Short mmCIF file of C-alpha atoms in Angstrom, two decimals:
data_model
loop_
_atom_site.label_atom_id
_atom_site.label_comp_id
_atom_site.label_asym_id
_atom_site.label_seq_id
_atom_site.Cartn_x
_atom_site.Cartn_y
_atom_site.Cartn_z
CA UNK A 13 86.71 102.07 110.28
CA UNK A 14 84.65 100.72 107.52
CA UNK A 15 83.74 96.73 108.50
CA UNK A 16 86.22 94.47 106.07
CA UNK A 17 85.70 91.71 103.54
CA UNK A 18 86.49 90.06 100.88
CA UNK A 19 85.57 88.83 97.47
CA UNK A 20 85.39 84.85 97.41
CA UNK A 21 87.64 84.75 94.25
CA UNK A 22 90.47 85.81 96.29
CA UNK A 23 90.50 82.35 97.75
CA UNK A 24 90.15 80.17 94.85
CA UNK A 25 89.79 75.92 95.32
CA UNK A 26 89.49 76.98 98.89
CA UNK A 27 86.74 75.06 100.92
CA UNK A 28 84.11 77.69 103.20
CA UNK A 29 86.05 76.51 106.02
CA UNK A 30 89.77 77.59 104.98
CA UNK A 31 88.32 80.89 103.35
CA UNK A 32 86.70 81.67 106.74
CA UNK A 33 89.69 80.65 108.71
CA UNK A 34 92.12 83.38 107.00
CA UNK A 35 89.95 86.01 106.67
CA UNK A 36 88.95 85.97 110.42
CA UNK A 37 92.59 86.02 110.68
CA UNK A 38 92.75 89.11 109.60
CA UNK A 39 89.91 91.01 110.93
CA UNK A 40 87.05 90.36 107.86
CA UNK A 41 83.87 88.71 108.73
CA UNK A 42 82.00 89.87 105.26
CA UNK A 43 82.44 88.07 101.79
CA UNK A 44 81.03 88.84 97.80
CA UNK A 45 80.47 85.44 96.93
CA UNK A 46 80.67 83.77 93.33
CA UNK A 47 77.72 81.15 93.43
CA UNK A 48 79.34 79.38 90.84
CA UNK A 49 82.76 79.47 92.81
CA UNK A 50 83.92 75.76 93.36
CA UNK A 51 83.79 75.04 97.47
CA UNK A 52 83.50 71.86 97.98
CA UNK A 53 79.88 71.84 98.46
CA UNK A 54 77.34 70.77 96.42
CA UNK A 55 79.32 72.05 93.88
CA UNK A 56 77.07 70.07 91.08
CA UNK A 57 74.20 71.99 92.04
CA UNK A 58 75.57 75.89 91.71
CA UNK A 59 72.17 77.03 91.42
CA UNK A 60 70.03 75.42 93.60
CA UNK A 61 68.43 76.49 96.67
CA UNK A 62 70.05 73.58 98.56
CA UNK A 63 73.10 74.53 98.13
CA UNK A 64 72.60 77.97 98.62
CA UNK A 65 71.53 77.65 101.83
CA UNK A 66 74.04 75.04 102.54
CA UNK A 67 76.97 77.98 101.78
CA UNK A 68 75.49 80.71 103.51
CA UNK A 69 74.95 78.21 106.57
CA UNK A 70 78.28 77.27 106.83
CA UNK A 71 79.73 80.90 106.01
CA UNK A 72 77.70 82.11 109.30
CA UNK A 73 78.85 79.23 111.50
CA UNK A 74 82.58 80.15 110.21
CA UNK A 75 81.37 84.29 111.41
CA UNK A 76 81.60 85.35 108.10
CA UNK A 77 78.18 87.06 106.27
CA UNK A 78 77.63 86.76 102.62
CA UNK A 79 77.21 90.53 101.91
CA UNK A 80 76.77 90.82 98.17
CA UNK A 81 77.03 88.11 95.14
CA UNK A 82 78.93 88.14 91.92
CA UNK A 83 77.22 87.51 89.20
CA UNK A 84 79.85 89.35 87.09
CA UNK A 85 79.04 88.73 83.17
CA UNK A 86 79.64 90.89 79.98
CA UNK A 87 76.16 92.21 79.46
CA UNK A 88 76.83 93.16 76.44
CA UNK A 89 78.90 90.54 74.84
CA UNK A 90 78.76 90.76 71.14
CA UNK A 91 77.65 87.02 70.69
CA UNK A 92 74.16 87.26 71.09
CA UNK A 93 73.59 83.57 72.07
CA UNK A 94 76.16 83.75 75.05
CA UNK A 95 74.92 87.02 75.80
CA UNK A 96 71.85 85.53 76.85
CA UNK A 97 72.38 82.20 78.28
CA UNK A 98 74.66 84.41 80.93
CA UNK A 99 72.22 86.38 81.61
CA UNK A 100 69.54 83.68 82.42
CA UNK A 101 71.89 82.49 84.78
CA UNK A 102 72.62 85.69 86.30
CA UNK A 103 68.44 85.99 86.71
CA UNK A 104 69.31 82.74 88.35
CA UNK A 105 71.82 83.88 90.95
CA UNK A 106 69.03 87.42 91.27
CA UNK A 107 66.72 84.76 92.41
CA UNK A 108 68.99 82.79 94.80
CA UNK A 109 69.66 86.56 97.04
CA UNK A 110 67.43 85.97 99.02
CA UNK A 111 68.49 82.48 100.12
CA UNK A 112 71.87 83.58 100.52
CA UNK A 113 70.63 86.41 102.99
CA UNK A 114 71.74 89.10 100.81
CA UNK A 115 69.73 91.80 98.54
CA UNK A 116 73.03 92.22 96.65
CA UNK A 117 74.38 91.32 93.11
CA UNK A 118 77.01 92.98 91.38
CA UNK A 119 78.19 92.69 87.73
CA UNK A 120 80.10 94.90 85.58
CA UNK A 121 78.19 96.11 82.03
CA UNK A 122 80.53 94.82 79.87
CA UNK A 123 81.99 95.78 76.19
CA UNK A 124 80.94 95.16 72.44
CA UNK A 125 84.62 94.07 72.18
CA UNK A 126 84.82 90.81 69.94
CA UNK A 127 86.99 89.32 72.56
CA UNK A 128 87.66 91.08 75.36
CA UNK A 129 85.27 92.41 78.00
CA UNK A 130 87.67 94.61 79.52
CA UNK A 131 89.25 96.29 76.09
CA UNK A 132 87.95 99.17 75.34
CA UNK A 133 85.70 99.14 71.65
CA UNK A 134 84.35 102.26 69.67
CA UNK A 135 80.92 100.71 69.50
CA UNK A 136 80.75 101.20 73.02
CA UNK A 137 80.19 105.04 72.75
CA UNK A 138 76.98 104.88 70.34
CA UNK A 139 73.32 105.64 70.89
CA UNK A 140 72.63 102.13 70.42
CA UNK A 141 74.73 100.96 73.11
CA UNK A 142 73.48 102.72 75.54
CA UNK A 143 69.97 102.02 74.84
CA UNK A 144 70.25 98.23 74.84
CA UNK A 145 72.54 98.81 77.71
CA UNK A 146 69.71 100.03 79.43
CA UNK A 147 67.32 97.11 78.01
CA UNK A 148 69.21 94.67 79.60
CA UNK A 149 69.77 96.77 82.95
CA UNK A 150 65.81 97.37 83.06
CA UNK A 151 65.41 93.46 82.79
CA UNK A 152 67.61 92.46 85.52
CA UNK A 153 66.59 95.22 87.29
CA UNK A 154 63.21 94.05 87.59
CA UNK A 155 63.84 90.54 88.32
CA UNK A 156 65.59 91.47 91.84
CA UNK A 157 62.87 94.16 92.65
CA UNK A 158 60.43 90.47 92.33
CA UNK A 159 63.12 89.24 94.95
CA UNK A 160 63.60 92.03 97.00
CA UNK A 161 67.30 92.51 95.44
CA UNK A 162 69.23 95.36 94.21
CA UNK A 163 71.42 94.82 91.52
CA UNK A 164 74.67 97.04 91.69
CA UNK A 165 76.56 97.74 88.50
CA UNK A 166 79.97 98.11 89.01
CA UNK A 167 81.11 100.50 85.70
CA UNK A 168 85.29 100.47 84.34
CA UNK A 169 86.53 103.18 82.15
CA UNK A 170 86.45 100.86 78.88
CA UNK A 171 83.03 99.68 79.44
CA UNK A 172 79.88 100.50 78.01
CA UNK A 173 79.31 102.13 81.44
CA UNK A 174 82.49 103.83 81.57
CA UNK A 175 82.19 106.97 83.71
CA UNK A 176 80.30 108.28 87.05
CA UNK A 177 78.18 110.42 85.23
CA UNK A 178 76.61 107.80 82.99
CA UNK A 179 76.55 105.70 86.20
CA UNK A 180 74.27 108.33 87.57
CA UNK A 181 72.54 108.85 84.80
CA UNK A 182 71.54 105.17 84.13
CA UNK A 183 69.71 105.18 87.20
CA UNK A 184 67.80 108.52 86.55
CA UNK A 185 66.28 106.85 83.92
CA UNK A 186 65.51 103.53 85.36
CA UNK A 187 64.97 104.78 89.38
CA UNK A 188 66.83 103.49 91.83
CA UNK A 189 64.05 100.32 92.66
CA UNK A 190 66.31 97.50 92.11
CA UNK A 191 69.17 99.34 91.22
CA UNK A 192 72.59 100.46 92.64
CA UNK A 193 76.16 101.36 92.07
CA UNK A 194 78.81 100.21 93.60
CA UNK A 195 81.37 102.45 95.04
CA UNK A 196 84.53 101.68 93.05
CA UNK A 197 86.47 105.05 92.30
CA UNK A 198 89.51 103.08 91.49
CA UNK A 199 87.41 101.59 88.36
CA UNK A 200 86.61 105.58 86.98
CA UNK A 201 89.39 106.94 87.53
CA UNK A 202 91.37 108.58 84.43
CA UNK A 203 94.98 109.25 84.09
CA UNK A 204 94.35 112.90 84.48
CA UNK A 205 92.72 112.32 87.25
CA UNK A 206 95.48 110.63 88.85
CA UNK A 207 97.17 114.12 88.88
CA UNK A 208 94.34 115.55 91.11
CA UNK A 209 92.85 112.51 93.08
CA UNK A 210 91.33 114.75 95.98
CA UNK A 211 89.32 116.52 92.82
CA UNK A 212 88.49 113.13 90.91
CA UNK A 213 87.54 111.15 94.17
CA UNK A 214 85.36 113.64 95.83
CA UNK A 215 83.77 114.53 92.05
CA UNK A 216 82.77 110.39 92.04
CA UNK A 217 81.48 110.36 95.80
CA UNK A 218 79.41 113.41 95.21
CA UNK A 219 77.96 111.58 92.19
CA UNK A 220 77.16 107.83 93.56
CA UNK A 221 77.44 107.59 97.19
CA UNK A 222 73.77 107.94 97.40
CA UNK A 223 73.04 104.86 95.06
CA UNK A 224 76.00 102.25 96.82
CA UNK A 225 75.66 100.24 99.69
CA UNK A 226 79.33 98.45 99.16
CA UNK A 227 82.22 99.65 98.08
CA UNK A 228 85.75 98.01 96.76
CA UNK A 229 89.13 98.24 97.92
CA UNK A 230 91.73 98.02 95.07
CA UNK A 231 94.01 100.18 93.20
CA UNK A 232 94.30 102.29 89.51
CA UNK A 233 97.17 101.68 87.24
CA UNK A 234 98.05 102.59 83.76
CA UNK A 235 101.10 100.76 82.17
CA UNK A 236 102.42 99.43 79.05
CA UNK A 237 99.97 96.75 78.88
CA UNK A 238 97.12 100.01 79.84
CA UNK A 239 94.60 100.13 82.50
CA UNK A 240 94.14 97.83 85.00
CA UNK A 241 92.62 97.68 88.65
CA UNK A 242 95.75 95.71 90.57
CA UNK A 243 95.45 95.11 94.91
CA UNK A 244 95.56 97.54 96.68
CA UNK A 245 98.99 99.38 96.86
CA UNK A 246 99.90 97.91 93.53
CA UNK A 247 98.97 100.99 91.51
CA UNK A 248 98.74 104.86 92.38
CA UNK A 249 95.47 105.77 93.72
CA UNK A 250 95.91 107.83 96.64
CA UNK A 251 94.21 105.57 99.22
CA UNK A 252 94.69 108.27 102.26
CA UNK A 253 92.21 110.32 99.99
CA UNK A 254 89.95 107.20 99.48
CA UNK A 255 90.26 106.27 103.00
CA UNK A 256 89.56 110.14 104.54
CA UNK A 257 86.51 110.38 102.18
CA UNK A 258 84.80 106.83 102.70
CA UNK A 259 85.18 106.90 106.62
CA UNK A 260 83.74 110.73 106.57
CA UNK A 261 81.02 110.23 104.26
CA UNK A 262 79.91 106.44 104.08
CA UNK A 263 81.03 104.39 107.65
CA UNK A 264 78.63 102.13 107.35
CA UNK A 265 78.97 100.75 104.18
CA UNK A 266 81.04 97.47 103.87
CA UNK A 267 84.67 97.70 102.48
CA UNK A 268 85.36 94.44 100.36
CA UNK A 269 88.83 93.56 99.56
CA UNK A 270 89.78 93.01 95.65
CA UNK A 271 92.49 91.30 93.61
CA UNK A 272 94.46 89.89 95.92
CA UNK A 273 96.53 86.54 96.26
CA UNK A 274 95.79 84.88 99.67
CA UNK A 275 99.72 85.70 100.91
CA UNK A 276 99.06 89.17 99.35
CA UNK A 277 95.91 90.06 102.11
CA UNK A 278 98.09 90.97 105.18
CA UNK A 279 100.18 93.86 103.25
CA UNK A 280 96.89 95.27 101.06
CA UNK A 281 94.84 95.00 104.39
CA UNK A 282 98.27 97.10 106.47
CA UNK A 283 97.60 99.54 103.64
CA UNK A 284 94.18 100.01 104.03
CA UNK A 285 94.32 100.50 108.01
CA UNK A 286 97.22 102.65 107.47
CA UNK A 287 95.28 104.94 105.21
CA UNK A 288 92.12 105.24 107.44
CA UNK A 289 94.70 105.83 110.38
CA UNK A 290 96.13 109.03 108.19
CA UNK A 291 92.53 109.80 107.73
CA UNK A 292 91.31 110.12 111.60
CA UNK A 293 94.51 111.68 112.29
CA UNK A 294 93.46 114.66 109.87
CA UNK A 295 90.27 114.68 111.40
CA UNK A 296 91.60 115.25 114.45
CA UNK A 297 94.26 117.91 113.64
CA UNK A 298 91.71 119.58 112.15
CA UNK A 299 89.01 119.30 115.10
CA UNK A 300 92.53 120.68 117.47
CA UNK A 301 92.60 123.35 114.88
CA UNK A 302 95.81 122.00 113.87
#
């Protein structure tokens, strides 16, 4: 099975030391930090390369490897100002990879919504987007090739980036120096596609798998409030699908556990081995010609 971790968020005002502690517990040894996560260390400095290497140091002595940073930030928000003092600091946190022994950074691209970087907004769609979408990418971009980084864009069906194809397509045009996708069906994934998640997943692995080096564990759900990425088992992606296709196709990438509470790990990390347990029993019913 895919090696386990976790994003740091999970464990908020948690020191390194009780993060570490409970996800050993249950089998992880990986983490997506937050640099500018509170821990207890050095937290007036969030940036500096002290610090940095005073978190990563005391993540390996705990067995746990820093795998990938957040640096998620709206891109694209509307306020020009904040737009770019976050994304100064996120050239920050590109230049700190290194120190935390990682050539990862993830963010999300964002939305022109006035208030909300997760609503939907019809200025998303335009030609004009998309181009200073890809300004912005092309920036960043070629900040972590100067460190040796890859920055992975994680896209959501209400973003700018919103679907596989312009995932795929955003890299065409800017090469894939520097630049990645993470592998995050559960963020694509449509409400018609729901009715034929085999399809719909395999359609998305066939499209990025060869541009992401981690992928998420979560869950799709659409609801009265509309669509949101809950834990895993909290929505209705098919996870045996997930599971069969991730194992077959990409073992060695990490697997990194989303939006969960602490007491909610065991059950969403049950789920997940159950799933990749359905998986290599298909495999081998259909090696037995079963």
């Amino acid at each position: 099975m895919n090696r386990l971790g976790f994003m740091s968020y999970i464990y908020m005002g948690w020191t390194v030391e009780q993060m570490a502690a409970d996800a050993r517990s249950h089998g992880m040894s990986l983490v997506q930090l937050d640099p500018k996560q509170k821990l207890q260390l050095m937290d007036d400095q969030p940036f500096s390369q002290a610090r940095a290497e005073a978190v990563r140091e005391s993540f390996e002595k705990q067995g746990i490897s820093i795998v990938g940073l957040s640096g998620y930030t709206n891109l694209m928000n509307p306020n020009l100002q904040k737009r770019e003092d976050k994304l100064v600091q996120l050239e920050k946190m590109i230049d700190l990879c290194p120190v935390y022994g990682t050539r990862y950074i993830a963010t999300e691209t964002g939305s022109l919504h006035p208030t909300n970087a997760w609503r939907d907004y019809e200025g998303n769609r335009t030609p004009e987007a998309w181009d200073e979408l890809l300004r912005i990418v092309d920036r960043l971009r070629s900040r972590a090739v100067k460190n040796d980084a890859v920055l992975l864009l994680e896209g959501f069906a209400l973003n700018i980036l919103a679907t596989v194809e312009q995932a795929v397509s955003l890299v065409e045009q800017l090469g894939s120096e520097g630049l990645g996708i993470i592998m995050d069906p559960f963020n694509y994934l449509t409400q018609e596609d729901l009715k034929q998640q085999d399809a719909a997943m395999t359609n998305i692995f066939n499209r990025i798998e060869a541009y992401a080096p981690i992928a998420h564990a979560k869950d799709t759900l659409y609801s009265e409030e509309g669509f949101t990425t809950p834990r895993v088992g909290a929505g209705y992606a098919d996870w045996n699908v997930y599971a069969k296709l991730i194992s077959s196709r990409m073992p060695e990438v990490p697997l990194i556990l989303e939006h969960a509470k602490p007491e909610e790990v065991a059950e969403c990390l049950k789920l997940v081995h159950q799933a990749f347990a359905n998986a290599a029993a298909e495999k081998a019913d259909e090696a037995n010609g079963r």
